[in-house]
Tab-separated table of C-alpha atoms and ligand atoms in Angstrom:
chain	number	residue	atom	x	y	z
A	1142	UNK	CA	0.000	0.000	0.000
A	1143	UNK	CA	0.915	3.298	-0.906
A	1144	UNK	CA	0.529	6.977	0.550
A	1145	UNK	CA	-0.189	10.039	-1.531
A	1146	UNK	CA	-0.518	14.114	-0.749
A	1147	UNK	CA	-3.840	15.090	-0.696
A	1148	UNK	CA	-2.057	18.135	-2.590
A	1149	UNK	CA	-0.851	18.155	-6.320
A	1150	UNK	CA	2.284	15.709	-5.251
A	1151	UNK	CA	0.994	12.752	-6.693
A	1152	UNK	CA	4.202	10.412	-5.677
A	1153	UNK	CA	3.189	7.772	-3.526
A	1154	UNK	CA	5.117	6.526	-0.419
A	1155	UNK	CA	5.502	3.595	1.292
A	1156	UNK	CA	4.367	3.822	5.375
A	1157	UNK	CA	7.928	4.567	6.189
A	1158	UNK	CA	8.439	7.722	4.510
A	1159	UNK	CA	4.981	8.841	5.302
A	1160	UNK	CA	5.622	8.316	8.765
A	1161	UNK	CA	9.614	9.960	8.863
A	1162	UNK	CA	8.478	12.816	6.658
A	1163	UNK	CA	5.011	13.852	8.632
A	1164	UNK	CA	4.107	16.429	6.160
A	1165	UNK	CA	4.341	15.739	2.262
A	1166	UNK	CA	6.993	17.683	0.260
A	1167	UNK	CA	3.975	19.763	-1.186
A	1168	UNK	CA	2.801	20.937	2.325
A	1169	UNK	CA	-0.313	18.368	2.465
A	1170	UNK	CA	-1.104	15.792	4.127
A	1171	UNK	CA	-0.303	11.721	3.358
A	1172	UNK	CA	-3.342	9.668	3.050
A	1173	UNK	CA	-4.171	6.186	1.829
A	1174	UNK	CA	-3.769	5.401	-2.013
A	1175	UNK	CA	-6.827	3.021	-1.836
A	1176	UNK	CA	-9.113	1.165	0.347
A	1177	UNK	CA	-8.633	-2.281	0.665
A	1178	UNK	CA	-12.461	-3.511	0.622
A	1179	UNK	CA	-11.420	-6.979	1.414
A	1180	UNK	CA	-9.837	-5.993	4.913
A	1181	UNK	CA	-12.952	-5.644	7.163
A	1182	UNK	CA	-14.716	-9.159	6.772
A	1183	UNK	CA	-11.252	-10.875	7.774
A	1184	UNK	CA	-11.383	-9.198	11.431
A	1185	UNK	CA	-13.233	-10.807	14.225
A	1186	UNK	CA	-15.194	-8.564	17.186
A	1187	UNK	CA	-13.818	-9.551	20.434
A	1188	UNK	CA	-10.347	-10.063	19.440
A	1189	UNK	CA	-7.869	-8.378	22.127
A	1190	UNK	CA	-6.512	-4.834	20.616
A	1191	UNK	CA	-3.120	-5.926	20.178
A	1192	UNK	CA	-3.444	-8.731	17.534
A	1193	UNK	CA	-6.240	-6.765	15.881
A	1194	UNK	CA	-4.427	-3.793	15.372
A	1195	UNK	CA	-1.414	-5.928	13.679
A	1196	UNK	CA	-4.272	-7.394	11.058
A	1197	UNK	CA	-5.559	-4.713	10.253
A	1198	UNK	CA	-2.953	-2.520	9.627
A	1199	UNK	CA	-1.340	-4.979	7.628
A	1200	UNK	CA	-2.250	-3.977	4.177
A	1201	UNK	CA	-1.388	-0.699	4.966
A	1202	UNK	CA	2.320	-1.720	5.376
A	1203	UNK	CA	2.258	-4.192	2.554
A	1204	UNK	CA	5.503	-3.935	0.959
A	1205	UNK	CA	6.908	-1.422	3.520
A	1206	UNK	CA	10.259	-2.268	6.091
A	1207	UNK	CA	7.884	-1.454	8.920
A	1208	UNK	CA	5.488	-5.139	7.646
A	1209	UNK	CA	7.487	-7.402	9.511
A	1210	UNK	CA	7.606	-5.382	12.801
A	1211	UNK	CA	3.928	-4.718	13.125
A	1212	UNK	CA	3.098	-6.936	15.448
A	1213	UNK	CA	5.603	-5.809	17.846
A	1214	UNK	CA	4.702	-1.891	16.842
A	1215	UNK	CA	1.295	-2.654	18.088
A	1216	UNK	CA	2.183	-4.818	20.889
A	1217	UNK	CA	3.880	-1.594	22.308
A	1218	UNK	CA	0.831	0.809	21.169
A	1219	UNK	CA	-2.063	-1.238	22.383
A	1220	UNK	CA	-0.689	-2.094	25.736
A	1221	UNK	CA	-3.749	-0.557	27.456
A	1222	UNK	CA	-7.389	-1.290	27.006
A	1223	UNK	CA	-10.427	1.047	25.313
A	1224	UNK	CA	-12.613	0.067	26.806
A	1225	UNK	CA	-16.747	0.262	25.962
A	1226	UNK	CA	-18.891	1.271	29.054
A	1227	UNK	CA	-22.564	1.082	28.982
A	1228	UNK	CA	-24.176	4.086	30.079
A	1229	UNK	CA	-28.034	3.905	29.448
A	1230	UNK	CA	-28.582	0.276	28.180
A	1231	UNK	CA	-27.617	-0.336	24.747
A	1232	UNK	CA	-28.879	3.383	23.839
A	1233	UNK	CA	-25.655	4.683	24.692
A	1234	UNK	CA	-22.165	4.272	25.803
A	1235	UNK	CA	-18.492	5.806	26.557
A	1236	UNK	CA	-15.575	4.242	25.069
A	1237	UNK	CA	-12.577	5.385	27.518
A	1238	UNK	CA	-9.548	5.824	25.731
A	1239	UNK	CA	-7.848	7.600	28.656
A	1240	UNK	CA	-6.380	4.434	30.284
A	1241	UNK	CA	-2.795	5.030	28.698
A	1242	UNK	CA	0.669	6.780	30.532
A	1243	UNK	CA	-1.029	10.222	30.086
A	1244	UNK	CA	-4.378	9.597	30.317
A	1245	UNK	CA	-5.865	10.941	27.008
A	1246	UNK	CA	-6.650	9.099	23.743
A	1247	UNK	CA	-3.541	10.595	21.717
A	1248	UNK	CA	-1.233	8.143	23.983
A	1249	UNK	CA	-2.404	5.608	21.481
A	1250	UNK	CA	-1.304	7.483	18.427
A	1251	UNK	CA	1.981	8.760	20.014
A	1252	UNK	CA	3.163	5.392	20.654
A	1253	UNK	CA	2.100	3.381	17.456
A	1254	UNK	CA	4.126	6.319	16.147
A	1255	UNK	CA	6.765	6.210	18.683
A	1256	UNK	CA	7.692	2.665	18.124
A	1257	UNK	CA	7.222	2.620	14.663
A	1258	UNK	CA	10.068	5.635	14.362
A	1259	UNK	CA	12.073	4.078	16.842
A	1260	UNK	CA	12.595	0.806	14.093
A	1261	UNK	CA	13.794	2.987	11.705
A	1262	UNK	CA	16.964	4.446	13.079
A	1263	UNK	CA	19.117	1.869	13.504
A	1264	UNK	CA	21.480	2.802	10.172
A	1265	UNK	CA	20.142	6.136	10.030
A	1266	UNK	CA	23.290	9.301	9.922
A	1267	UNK	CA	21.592	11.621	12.012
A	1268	UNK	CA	19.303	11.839	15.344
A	1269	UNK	CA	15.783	12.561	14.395
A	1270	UNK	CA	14.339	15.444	16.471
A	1271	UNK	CA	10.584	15.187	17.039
A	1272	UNK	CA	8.977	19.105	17.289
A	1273	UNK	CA	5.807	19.246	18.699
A	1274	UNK	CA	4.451	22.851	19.817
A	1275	UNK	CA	1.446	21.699	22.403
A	1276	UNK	CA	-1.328	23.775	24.327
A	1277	UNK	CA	-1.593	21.034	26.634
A	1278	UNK	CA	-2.232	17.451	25.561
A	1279	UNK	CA	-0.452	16.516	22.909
A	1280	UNK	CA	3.062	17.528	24.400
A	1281	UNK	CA	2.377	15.406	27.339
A	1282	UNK	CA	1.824	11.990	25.139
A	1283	UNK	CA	4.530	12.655	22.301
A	1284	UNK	CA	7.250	12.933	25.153
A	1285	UNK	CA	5.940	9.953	27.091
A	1286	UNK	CA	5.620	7.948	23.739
A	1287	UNK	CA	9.320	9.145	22.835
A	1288	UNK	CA	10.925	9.368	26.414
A	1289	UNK	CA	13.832	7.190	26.162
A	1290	UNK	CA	14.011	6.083	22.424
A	1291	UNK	CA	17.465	5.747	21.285
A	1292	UNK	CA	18.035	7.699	18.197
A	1293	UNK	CA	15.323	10.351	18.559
A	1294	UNK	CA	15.254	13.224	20.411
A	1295	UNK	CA	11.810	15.004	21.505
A	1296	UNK	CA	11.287	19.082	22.041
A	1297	UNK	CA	8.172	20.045	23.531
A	1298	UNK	CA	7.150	23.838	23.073
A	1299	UNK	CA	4.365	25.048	25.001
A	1300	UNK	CA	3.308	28.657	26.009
A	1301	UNK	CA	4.435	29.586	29.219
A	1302	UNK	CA	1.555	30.656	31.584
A	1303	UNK	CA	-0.742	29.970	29.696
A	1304	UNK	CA	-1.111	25.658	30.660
A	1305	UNK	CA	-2.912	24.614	33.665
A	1306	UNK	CA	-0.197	23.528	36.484
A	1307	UNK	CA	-1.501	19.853	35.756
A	1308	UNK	CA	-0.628	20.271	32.438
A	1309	UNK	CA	2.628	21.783	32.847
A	1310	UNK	CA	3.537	19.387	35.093
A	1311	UNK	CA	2.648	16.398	32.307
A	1312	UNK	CA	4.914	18.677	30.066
A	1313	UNK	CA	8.226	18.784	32.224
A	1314	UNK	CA	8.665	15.910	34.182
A	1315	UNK	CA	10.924	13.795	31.574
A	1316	UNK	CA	13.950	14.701	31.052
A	1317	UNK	CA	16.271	12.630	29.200
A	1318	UNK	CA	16.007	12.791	25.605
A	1319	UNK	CA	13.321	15.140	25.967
A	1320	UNK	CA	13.607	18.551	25.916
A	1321	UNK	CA	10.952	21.007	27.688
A	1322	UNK	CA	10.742	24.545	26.282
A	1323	UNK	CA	8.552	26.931	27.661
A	1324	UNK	CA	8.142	29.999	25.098
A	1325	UNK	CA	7.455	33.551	26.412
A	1326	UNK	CA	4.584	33.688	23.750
A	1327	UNK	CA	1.359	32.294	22.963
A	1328	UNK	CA	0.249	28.850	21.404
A	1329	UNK	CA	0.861	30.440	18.206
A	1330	UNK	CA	3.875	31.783	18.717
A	1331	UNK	CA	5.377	27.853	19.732
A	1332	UNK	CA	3.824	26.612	16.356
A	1333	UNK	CA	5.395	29.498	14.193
A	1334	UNK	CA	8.288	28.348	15.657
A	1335	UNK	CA	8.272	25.014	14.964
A	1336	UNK	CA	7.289	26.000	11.180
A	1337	UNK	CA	10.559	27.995	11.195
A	1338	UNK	CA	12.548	25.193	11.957
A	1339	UNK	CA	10.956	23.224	9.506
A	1340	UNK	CA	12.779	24.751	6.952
A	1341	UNK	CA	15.942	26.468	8.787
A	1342	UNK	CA	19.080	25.276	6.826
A	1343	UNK	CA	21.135	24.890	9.801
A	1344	UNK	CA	18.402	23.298	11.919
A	1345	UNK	CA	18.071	21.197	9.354
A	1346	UNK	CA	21.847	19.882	8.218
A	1347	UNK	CA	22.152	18.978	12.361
A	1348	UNK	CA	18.848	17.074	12.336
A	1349	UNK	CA	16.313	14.930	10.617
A	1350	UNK	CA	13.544	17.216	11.700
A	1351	UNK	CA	9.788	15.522	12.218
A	1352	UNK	CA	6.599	16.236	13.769
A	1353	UNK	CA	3.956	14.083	15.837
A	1354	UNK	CA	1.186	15.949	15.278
A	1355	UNK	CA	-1.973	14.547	14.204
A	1356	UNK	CA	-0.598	15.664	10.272
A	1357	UNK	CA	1.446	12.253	10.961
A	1358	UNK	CA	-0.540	9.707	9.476
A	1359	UNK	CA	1.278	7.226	12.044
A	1360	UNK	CA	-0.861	9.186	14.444
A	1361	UNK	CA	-4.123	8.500	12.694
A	1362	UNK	CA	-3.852	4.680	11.410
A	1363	UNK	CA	-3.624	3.306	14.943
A	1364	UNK	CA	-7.196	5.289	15.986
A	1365	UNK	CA	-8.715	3.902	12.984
A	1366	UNK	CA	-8.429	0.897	14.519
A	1367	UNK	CA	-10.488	1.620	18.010
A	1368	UNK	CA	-13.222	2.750	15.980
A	1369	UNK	CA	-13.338	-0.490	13.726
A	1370	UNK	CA	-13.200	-2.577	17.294
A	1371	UNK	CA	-15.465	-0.414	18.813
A	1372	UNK	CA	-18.248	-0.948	16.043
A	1373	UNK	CA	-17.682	-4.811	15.407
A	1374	UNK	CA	-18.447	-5.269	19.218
A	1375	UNK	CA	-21.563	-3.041	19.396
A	1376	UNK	CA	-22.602	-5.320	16.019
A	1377	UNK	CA	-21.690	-8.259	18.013
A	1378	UNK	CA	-23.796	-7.539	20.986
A	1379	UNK	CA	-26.606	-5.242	19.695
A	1380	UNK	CA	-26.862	-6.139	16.157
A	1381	UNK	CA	-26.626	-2.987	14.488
A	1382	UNK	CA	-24.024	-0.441	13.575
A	1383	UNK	CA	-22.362	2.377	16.255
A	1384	UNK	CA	-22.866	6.093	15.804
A	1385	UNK	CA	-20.248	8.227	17.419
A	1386	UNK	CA	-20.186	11.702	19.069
A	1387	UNK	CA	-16.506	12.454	18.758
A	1388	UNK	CA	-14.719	15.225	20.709
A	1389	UNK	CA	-13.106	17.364	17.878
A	1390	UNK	CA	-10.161	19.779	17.340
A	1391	UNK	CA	-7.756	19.549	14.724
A	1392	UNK	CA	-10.214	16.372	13.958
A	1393	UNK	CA	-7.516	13.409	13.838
A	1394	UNK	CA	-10.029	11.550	15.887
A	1395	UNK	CA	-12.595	12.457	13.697
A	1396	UNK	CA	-10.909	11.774	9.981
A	1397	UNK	CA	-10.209	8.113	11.925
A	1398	UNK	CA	-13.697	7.384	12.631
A	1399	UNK	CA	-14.228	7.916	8.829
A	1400	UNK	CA	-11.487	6.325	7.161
A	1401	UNK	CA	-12.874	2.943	9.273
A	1402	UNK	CA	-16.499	3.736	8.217
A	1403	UNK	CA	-14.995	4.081	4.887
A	1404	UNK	CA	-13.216	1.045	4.862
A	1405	UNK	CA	-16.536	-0.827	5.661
A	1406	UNK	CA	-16.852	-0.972	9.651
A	1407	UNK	CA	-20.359	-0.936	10.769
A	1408	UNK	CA	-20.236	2.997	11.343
A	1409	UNK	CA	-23.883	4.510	11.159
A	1410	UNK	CA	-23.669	8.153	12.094
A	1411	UNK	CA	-20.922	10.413	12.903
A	1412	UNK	CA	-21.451	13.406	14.720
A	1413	UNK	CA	-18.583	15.880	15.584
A	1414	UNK	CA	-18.750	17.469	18.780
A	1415	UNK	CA	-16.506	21.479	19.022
A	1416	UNK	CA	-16.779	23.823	21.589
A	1417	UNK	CA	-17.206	27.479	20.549
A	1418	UNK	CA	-14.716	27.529	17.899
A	1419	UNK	CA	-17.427	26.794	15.178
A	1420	UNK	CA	-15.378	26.362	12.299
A	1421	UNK	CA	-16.515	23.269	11.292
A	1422	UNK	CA	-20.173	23.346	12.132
A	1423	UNK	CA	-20.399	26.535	10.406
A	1424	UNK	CA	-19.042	25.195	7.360
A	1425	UNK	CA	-21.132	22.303	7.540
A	1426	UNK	CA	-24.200	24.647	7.777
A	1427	UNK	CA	-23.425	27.320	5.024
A	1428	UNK	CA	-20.983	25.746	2.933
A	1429	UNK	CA	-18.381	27.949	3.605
A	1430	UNK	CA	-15.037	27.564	4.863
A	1431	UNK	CA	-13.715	30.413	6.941
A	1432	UNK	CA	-10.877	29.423	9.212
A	1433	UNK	CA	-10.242	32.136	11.861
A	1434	UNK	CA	-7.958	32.658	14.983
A	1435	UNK	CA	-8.607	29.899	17.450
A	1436	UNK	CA	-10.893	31.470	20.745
A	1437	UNK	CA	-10.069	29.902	24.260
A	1438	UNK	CA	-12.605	27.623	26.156
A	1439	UNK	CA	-12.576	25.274	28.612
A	1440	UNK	CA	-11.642	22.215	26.163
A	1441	UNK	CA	-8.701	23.594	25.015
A	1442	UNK	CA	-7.426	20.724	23.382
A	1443	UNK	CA	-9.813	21.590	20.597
A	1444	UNK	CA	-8.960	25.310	20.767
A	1445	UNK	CA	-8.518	25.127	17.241
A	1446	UNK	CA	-10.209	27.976	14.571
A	1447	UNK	CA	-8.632	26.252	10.959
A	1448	UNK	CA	-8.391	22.608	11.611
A	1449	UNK	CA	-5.723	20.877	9.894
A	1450	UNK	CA	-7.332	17.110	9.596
A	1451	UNK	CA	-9.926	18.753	7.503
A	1452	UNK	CA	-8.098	18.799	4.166
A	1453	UNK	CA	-7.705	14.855	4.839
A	1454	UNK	CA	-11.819	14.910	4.903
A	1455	UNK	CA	-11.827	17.426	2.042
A	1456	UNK	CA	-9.778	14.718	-0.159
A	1457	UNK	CA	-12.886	12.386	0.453
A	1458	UNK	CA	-15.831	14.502	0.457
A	1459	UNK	CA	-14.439	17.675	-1.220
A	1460	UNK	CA	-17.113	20.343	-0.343
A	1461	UNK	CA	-19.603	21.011	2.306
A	1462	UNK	CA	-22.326	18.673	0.826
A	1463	UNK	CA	-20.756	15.797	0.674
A	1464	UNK	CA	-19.307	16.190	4.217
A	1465	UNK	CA	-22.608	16.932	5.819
A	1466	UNK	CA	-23.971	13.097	4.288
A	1467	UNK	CA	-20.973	11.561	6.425
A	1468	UNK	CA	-20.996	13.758	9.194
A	1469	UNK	CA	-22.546	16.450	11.118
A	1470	UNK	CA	-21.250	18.676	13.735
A	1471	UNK	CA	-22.045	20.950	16.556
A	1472	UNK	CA	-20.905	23.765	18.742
A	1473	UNK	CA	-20.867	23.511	22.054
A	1474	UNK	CA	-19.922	26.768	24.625
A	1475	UNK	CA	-18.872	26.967	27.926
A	1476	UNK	CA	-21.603	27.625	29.848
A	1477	UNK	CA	-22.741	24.395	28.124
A	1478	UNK	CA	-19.805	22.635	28.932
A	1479	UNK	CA	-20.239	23.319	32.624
A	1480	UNK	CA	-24.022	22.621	32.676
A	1481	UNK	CA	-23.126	19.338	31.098
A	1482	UNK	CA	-20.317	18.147	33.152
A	1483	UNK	CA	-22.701	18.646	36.444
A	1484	UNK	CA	-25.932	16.988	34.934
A	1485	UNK	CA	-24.454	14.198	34.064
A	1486	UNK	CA	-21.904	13.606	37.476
A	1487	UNK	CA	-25.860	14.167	39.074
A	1488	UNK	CA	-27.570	12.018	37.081
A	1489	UNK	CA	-24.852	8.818	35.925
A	1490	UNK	CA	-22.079	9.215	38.636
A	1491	UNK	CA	-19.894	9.817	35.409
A	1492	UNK	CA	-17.276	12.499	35.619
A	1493	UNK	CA	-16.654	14.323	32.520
A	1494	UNK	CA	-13.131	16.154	31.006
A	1495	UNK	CA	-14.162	18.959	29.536
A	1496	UNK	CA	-14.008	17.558	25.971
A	1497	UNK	CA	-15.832	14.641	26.876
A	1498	UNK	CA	-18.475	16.534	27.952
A	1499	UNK	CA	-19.200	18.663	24.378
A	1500	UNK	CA	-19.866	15.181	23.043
A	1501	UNK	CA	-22.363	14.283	25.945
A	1502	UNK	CA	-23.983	17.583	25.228
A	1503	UNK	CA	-23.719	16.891	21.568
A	1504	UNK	CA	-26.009	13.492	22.006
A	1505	UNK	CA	-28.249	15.099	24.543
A	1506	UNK	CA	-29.041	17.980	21.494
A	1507	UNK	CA	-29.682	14.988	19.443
A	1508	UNK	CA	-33.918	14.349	18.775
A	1509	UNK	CA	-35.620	12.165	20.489
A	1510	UNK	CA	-35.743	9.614	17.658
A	1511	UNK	CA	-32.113	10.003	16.444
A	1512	UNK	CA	-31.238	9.003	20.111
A	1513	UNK	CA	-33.252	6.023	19.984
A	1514	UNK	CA	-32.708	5.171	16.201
A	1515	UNK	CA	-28.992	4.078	17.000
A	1516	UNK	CA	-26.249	2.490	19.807
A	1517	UNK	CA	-24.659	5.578	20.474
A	1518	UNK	CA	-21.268	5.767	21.787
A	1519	UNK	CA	-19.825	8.894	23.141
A	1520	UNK	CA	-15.777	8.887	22.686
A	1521	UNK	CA	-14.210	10.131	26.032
A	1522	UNK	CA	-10.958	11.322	25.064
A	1523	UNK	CA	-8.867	12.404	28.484
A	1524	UNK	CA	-9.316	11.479	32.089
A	1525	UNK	CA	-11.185	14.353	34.196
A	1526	UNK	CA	-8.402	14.017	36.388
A	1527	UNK	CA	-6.348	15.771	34.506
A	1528	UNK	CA	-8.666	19.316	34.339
A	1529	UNK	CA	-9.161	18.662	37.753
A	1530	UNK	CA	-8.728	22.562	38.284
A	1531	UNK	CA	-11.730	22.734	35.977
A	1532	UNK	CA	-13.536	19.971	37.213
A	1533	UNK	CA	-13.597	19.844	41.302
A	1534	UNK	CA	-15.710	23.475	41.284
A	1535	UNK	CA	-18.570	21.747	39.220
A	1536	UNK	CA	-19.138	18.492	41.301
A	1537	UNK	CA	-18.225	19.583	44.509
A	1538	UNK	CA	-15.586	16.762	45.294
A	1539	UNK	CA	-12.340	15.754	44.593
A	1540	UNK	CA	-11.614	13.725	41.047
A	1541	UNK	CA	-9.976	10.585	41.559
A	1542	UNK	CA	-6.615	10.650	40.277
A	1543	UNK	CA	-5.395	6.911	38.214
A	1544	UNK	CA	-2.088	5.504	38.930
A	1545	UNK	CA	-0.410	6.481	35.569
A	1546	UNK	CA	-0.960	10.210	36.450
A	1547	UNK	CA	0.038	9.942	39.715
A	1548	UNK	CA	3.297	9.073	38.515
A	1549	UNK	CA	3.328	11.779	36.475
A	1550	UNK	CA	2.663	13.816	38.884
A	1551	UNK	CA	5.689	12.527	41.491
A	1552	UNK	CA	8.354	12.900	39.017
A	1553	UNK	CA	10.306	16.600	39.259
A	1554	UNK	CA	10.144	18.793	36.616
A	1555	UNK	CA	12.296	20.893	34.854
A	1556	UNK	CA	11.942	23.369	31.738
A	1557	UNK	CA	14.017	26.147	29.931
A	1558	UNK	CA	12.598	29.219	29.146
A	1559	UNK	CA	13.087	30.895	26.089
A	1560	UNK	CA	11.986	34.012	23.779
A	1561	UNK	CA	9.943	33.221	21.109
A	1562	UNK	CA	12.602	33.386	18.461
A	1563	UNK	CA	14.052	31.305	16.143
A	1564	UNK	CA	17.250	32.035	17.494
A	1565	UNK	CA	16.709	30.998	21.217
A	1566	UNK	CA	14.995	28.106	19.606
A	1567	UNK	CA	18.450	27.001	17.865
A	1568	UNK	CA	20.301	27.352	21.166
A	1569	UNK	CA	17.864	25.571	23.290
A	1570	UNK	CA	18.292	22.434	20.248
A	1571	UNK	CA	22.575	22.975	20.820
A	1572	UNK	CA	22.714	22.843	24.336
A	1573	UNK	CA	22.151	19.852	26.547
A	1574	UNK	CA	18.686	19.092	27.828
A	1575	UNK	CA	17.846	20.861	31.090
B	951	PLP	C1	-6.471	16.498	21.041
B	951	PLP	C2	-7.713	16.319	21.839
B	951	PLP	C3	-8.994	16.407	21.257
B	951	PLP	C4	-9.179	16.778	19.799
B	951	PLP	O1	-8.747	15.753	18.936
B	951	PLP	P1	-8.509	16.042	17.390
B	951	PLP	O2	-8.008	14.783	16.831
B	951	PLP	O3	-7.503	17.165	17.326
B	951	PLP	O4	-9.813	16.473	16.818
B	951	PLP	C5	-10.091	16.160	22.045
B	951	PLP	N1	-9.975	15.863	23.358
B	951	PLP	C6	-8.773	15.788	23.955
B	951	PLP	C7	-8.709	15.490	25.393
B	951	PLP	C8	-7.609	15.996	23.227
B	951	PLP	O5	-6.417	15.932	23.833
């Protein structure tokens, strides 16, 4: 199988190069030549993550030096469960995909990728630095996905001041091969930077420079396969297809959910679930794409005004249309995030992140009859524990924290602080990590 821009770069790559590269040459993003209609029927509902996620993603590596180490990739990536909690009968349920080292779903991503990089250096001339600018979550699950890799070397850039304490901490407690910069700046700032040093000569003659941001198609293969799981075992037990409400940002998660209804998983409907930045509902409603700046709210990890997964949708269903037959989407604010996040700790016992809750507030906006048409699954993508700050206020009580954060939260941390610039960027890469 083969990989190709969804840009004018027609070229195909193997898995390899898609994976090492992040971003096509062009500037777009590397998505499957074809889709291999024979896959689905030859995977089995009930069968442990692990195994399943080494069949499936077979085909995709067909060919590729990464085939005969899949097994072992996802061995390492799908060491922790998803699992599928009923909620309200078979109506409706939460699949948890917070149960890995940092608690939120992009640990599963981060480490398919992780280990699949870390099989490609031995023989390679130079150490490949991994750049991720992060307003909070991603950081924390690229670094622990990374931490320790031989060959690789991991910079996290986040804005300083401007990340909870809980996140910060998740951040800066590695050390290592992992390097902790906090930028006097904004968000934006630590992703203009990383841009920059995308295509700084220097930077780039010391390095092989990559990203692990959900542009890496190594990030997006390995959540394809929760959602084809997922909806084989709601076939299995209910006898129909899953809908999903799915917590979107930069829609990784989402443009996963697709590709597996695409490659023929029982997948009925698809709903998209944003806080108030509304650029995808909007489009979805008028047809008309306007990115803007991002606005903050209290899921931040979907503080995100021109998401970048959407050109991977666009190369599928290329205008509004067509989109709105696959999907739909909704906006949700913060006042309803709040609302949501103490109705539902009052009436399930379930303790919402902040994200989690747009997409229980999503299927509660849902009719009557579109609620009872299908087996709903809401997609809970981060422990609450880890917006406790957010959290506690609204239910009155402390959340319980799991082991794997707690860890987190023991170990010391350290960070360097630098300008904004290129420049202080550069020296932070030359020196040795804090
Ligand atoms: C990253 C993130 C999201 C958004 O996921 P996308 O793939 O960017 O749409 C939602 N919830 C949490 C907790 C996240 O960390």
């Amino acid at each position: 199988m083969q990989f190709v821009s969804t840009r004018a770069e027609r070229q195909p790559v193997g898995l390899s190069t898609a994976l090492t590269r992040g971003l096509a040459p062009d500037g777009g993003l590397y998505v499957p030549q074809e889709w291999p209609a024979t896959l689905l029927p030859t995977l089995n509902a009930g069968e442990a993550l692990a195994p399943l996620a080494a069949k499936f993603l077979a085909p995709f590596a067909a060919g590729d030096a990464l085939a005969p180490a899949l097994p072992a990739i996802s061995a390492e990536a799908f060491n922790f469960p998803a699992p599928l909690i009923a909620l309200d009968g078979s109506r409706l349920g939460v699949l948890e995909l917070f149960h890995g080292p940092t608690a939120a779903f992009k640990d599963f991503g981060a480490r398919f990728l992780a280990a699949a990089l870390a099989r490609l250096r031995p023989g390679a001339t130079r150490t490949l630095q991994i750049l991720v600018a992060t307003s909070g979550d991603t950081g924390g699950a690229v670094a622990a996905a990374f931490h320790g890799r031989s060959g690789i070397e991991v910079a996290v850039l986040f804005p300083l001041g401007l990340v909870s304490p809980t996140q910060q901490q998740q951040l800066s407690c590695w050390g290592g091969n992992v390097r902790t910069l906090g930028v006097r700046g904004s968000f934006d700032d630590c992703q203009r930077l990383v841009k920059q040093a995308f295509v700084d000569p220097s930077l780039r003659e010391r390095w092989e420079l990559s990203s692990a941001n959900s542009i890496n198609l190594g990030r997006l293969l390995p959540q394809t396969l929760y959602y084809v799981a997922t909806s084989l075992a709601v076939r299995e037990q209910c006898g129909g297809p899953a809908s999903f409400v799915i917590p979107s940002g930069n829609l990784g998660n989402a443009t996963a959910c697709v590709w597996a209804q695409r490659l023929g998983a029982p997948i009925a409907q698809i709903v998209l679930a944003h806080n108030a930045n509304r650029t995808v509902p909007d489009y979805l409603a008028n047809g008309e794409l306007r990115v803007r700046a991002s606005v903050p709210t209290l899921a931040s990890a979907m503080d995100v005004g021109n998401p970048s997964n959407l050109e991977r949708l666009s190369a599928l269903y290329p205008d509004a249309a067509r989109l709105g037959a696959v999907v739909s989407a909704v906006s949700v604010d913060d006042d309803a995030i709040r609302a949501r996040i103490r109705t539902d700790y009052e009436r399930y016992g379930v303790i919402w992140c902040p994200h989690t809750a747009t997409a229980a507030e999503a299927w509660a906006r849902l009719s009557p009859a579109q609620r009872e048409r299908g087996h709903w699954v809401l997609v809970a993508t981060a422990h609450p524990a880890k917006f406790r700050e957010i959290v506690e206020p609204l239910i009155g009580r402390p959340v319980p924290v799991p082991a794997s954060l707690e860890r987190l939260f023991r170990r010391p941390a350290r960070f360097l602080e630098i300008d904004a610039t290129l420049d202080a960027l550069r020296g932070a890469l030359a020196g040795a990590v804090p």
